[in-house]
PDB file of C-alpha atoms and ligand atoms in Angstrom:
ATOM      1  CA  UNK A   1       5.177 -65.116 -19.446  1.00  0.00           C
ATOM      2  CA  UNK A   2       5.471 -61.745 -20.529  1.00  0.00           C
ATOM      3  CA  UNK A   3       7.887 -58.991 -20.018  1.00  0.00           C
ATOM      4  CA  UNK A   4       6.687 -55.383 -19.511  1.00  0.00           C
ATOM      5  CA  UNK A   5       9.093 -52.109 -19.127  1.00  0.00           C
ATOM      6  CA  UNK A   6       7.731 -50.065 -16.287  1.00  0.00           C
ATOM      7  CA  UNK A   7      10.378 -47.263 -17.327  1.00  0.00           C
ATOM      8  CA  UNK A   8      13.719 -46.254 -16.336  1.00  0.00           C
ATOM      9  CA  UNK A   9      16.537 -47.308 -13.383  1.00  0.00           C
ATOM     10  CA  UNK A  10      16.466 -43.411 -13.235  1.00  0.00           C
ATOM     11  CA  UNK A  11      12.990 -43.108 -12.806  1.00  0.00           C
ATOM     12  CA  UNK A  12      12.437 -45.180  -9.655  1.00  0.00           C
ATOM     13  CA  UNK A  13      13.741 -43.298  -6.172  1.00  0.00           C
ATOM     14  CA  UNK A  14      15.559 -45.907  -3.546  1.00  0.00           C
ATOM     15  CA  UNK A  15      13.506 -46.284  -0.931  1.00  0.00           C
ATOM     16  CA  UNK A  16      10.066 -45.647  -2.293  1.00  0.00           C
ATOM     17  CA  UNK A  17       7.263 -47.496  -3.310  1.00  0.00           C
ATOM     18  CA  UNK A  18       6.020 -47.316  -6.959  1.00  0.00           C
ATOM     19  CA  UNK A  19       2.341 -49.387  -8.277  1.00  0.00           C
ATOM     20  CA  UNK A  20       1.723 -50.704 -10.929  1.00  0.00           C
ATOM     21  CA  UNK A  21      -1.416 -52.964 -12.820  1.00  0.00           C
ATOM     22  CA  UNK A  22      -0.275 -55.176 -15.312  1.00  0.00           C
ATOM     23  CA  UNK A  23      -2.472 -57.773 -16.884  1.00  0.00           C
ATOM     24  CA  UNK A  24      -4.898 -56.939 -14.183  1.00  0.00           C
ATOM     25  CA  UNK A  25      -2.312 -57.665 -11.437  1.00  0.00           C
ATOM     26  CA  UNK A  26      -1.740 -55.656  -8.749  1.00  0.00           C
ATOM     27  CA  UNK A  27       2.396 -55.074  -8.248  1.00  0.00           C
ATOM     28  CA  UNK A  28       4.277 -53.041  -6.029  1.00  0.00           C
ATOM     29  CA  UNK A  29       7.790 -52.113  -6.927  1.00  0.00           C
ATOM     30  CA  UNK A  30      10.845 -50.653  -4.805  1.00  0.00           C
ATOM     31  CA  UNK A  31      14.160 -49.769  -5.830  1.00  0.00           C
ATOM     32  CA  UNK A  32      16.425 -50.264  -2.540  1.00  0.00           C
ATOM     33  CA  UNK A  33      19.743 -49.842  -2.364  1.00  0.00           C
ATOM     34  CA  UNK A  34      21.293 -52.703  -4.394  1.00  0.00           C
ATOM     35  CA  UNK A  35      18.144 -54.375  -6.158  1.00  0.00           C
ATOM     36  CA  UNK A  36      14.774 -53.545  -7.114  1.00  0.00           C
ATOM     37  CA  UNK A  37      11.726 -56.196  -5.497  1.00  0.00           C
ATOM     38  CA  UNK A  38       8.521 -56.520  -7.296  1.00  0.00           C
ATOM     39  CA  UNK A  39       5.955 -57.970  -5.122  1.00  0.00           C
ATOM     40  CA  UNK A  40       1.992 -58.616  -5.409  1.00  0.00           C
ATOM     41  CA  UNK A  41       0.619 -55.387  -3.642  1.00  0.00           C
ATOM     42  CA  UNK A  42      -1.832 -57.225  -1.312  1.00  0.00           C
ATOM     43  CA  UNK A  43      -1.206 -58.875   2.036  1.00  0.00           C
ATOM     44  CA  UNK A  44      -2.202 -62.454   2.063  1.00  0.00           C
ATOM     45  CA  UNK A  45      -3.054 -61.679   6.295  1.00  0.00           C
ATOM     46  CA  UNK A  46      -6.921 -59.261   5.451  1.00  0.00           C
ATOM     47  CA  UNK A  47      -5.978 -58.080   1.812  1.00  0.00           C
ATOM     48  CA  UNK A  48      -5.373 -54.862   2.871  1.00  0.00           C
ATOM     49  CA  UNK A  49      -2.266 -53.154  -0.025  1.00  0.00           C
ATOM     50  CA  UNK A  50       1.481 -53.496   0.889  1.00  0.00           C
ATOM     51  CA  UNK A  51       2.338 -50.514  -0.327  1.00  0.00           C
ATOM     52  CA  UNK A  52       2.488 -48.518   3.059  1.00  0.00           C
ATOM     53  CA  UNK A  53       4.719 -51.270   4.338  1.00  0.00           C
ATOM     54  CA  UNK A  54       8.090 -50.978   5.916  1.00  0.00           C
ATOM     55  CA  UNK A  55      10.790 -52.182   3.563  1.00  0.00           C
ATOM     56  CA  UNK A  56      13.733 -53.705   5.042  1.00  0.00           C
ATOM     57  CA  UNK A  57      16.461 -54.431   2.865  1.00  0.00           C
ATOM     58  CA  UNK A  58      18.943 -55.476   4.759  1.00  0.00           C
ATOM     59  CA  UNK A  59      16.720 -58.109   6.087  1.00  0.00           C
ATOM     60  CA  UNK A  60      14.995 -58.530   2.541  1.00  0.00           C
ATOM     61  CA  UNK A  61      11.778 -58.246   3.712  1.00  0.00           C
ATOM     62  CA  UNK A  62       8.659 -55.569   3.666  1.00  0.00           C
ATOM     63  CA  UNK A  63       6.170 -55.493   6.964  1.00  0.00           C
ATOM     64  CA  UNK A  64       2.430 -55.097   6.523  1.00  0.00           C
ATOM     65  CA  UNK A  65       1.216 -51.636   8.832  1.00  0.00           C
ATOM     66  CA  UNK A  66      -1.901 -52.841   9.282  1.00  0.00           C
ATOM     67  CA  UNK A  67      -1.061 -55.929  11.428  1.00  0.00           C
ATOM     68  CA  UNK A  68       2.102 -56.715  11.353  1.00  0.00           C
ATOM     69  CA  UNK A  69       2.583 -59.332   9.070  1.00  0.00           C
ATOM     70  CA  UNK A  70       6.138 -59.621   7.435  1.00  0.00           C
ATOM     71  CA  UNK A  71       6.744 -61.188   4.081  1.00  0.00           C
ATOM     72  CA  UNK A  72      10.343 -61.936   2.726  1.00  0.00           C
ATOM     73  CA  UNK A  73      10.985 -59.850  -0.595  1.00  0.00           C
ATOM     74  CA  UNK A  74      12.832 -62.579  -2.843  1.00  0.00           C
ATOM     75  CA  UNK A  75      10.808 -65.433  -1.882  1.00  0.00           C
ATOM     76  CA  UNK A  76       7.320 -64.079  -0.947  1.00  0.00           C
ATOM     77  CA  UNK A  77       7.375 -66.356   2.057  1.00  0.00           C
ATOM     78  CA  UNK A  78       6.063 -65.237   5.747  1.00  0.00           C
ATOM     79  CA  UNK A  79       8.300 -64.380   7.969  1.00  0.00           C
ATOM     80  CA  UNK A  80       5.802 -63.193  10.874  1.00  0.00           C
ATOM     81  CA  UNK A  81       1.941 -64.055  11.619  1.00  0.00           C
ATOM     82  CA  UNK A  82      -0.821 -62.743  11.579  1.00  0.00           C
ATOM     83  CA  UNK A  83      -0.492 -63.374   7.767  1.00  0.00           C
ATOM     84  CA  UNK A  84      -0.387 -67.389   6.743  1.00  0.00           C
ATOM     85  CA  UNK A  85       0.086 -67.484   3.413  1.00  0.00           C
ATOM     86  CA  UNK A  86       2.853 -65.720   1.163  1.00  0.00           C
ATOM     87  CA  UNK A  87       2.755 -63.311  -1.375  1.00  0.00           C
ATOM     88  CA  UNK A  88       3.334 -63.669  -5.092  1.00  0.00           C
ATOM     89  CA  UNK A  89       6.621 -62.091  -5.982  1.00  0.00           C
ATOM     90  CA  UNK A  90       8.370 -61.091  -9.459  1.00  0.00           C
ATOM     91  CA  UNK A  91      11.058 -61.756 -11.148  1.00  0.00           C
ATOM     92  CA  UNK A  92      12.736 -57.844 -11.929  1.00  0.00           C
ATOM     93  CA  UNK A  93      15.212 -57.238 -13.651  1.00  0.00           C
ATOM     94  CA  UNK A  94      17.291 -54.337 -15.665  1.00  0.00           C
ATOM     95  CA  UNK A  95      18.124 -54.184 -19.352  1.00  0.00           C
ATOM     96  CA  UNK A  96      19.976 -51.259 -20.949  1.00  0.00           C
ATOM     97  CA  UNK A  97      18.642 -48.810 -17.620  1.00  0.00           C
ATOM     98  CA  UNK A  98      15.098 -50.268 -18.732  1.00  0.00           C
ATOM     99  CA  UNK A  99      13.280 -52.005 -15.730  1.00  0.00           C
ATOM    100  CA  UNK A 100      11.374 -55.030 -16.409  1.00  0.00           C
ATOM    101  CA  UNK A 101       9.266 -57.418 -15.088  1.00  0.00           C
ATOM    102  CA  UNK A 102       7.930 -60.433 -15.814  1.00  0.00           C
ATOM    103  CA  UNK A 103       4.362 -61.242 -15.638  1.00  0.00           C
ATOM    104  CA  UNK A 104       2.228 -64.107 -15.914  1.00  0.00           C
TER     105      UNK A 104
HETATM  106  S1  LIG B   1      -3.629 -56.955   6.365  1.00  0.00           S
HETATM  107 FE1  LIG B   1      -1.486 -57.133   6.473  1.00  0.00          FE
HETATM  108  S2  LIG B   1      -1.135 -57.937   8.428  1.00  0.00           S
HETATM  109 FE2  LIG B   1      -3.267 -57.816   8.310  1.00  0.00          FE
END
């Protein structure tokens, strides 16, 4: 397990969407209102990237545009079809204002 800083709490806007490939992994990060979410940026439904999806925070989860799919952010688990298998997810976390995250 490795840890890479992807830069600074400062650096990342709440609410958006930020990629990243580390170790030849494709991640997608968001900064929401109380915690940051690092997920694998590919649904598991027709591969198509995450990173257009709708993040919901409150309900911890992001939902794929293309067909719907919903995934829940902490656990990577489906929460809504057409997608059936879950998503890799992260672990994040924040060190001095330095963002982490740990990768395989
Ligand atoms: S590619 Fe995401 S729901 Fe189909």
């Amino acid at each position: 397990m490795s840890s890479i800083s992807i830069g600074e709490e400062k650096d990342f806007e709440i609410g958006k969407g930020y990629t990243f490939n580390l170790y030849g992994e494709d991640i997608l990060v968001y900064r929401g209102q109380k915690s940051f979410f690092a997920i694998q940026n590919e649904c598991s439904h027709a591969k198509f990237p995450l990173e257009d999806g709708i993040l919901n925070e409150e309900k911890c989860s992001i939902t794929c545009i293309h067909h719907g799919a919903k995934f829940d952010l902490e656990s990577g688990k489906v929460l809504s079809l057409p997608a059936l298998k879950g998503i890799k997810i992260y672990k994040i976390y924040i060190v001095n204002n330095e963002v982490y995250v740990d990768v395989i």
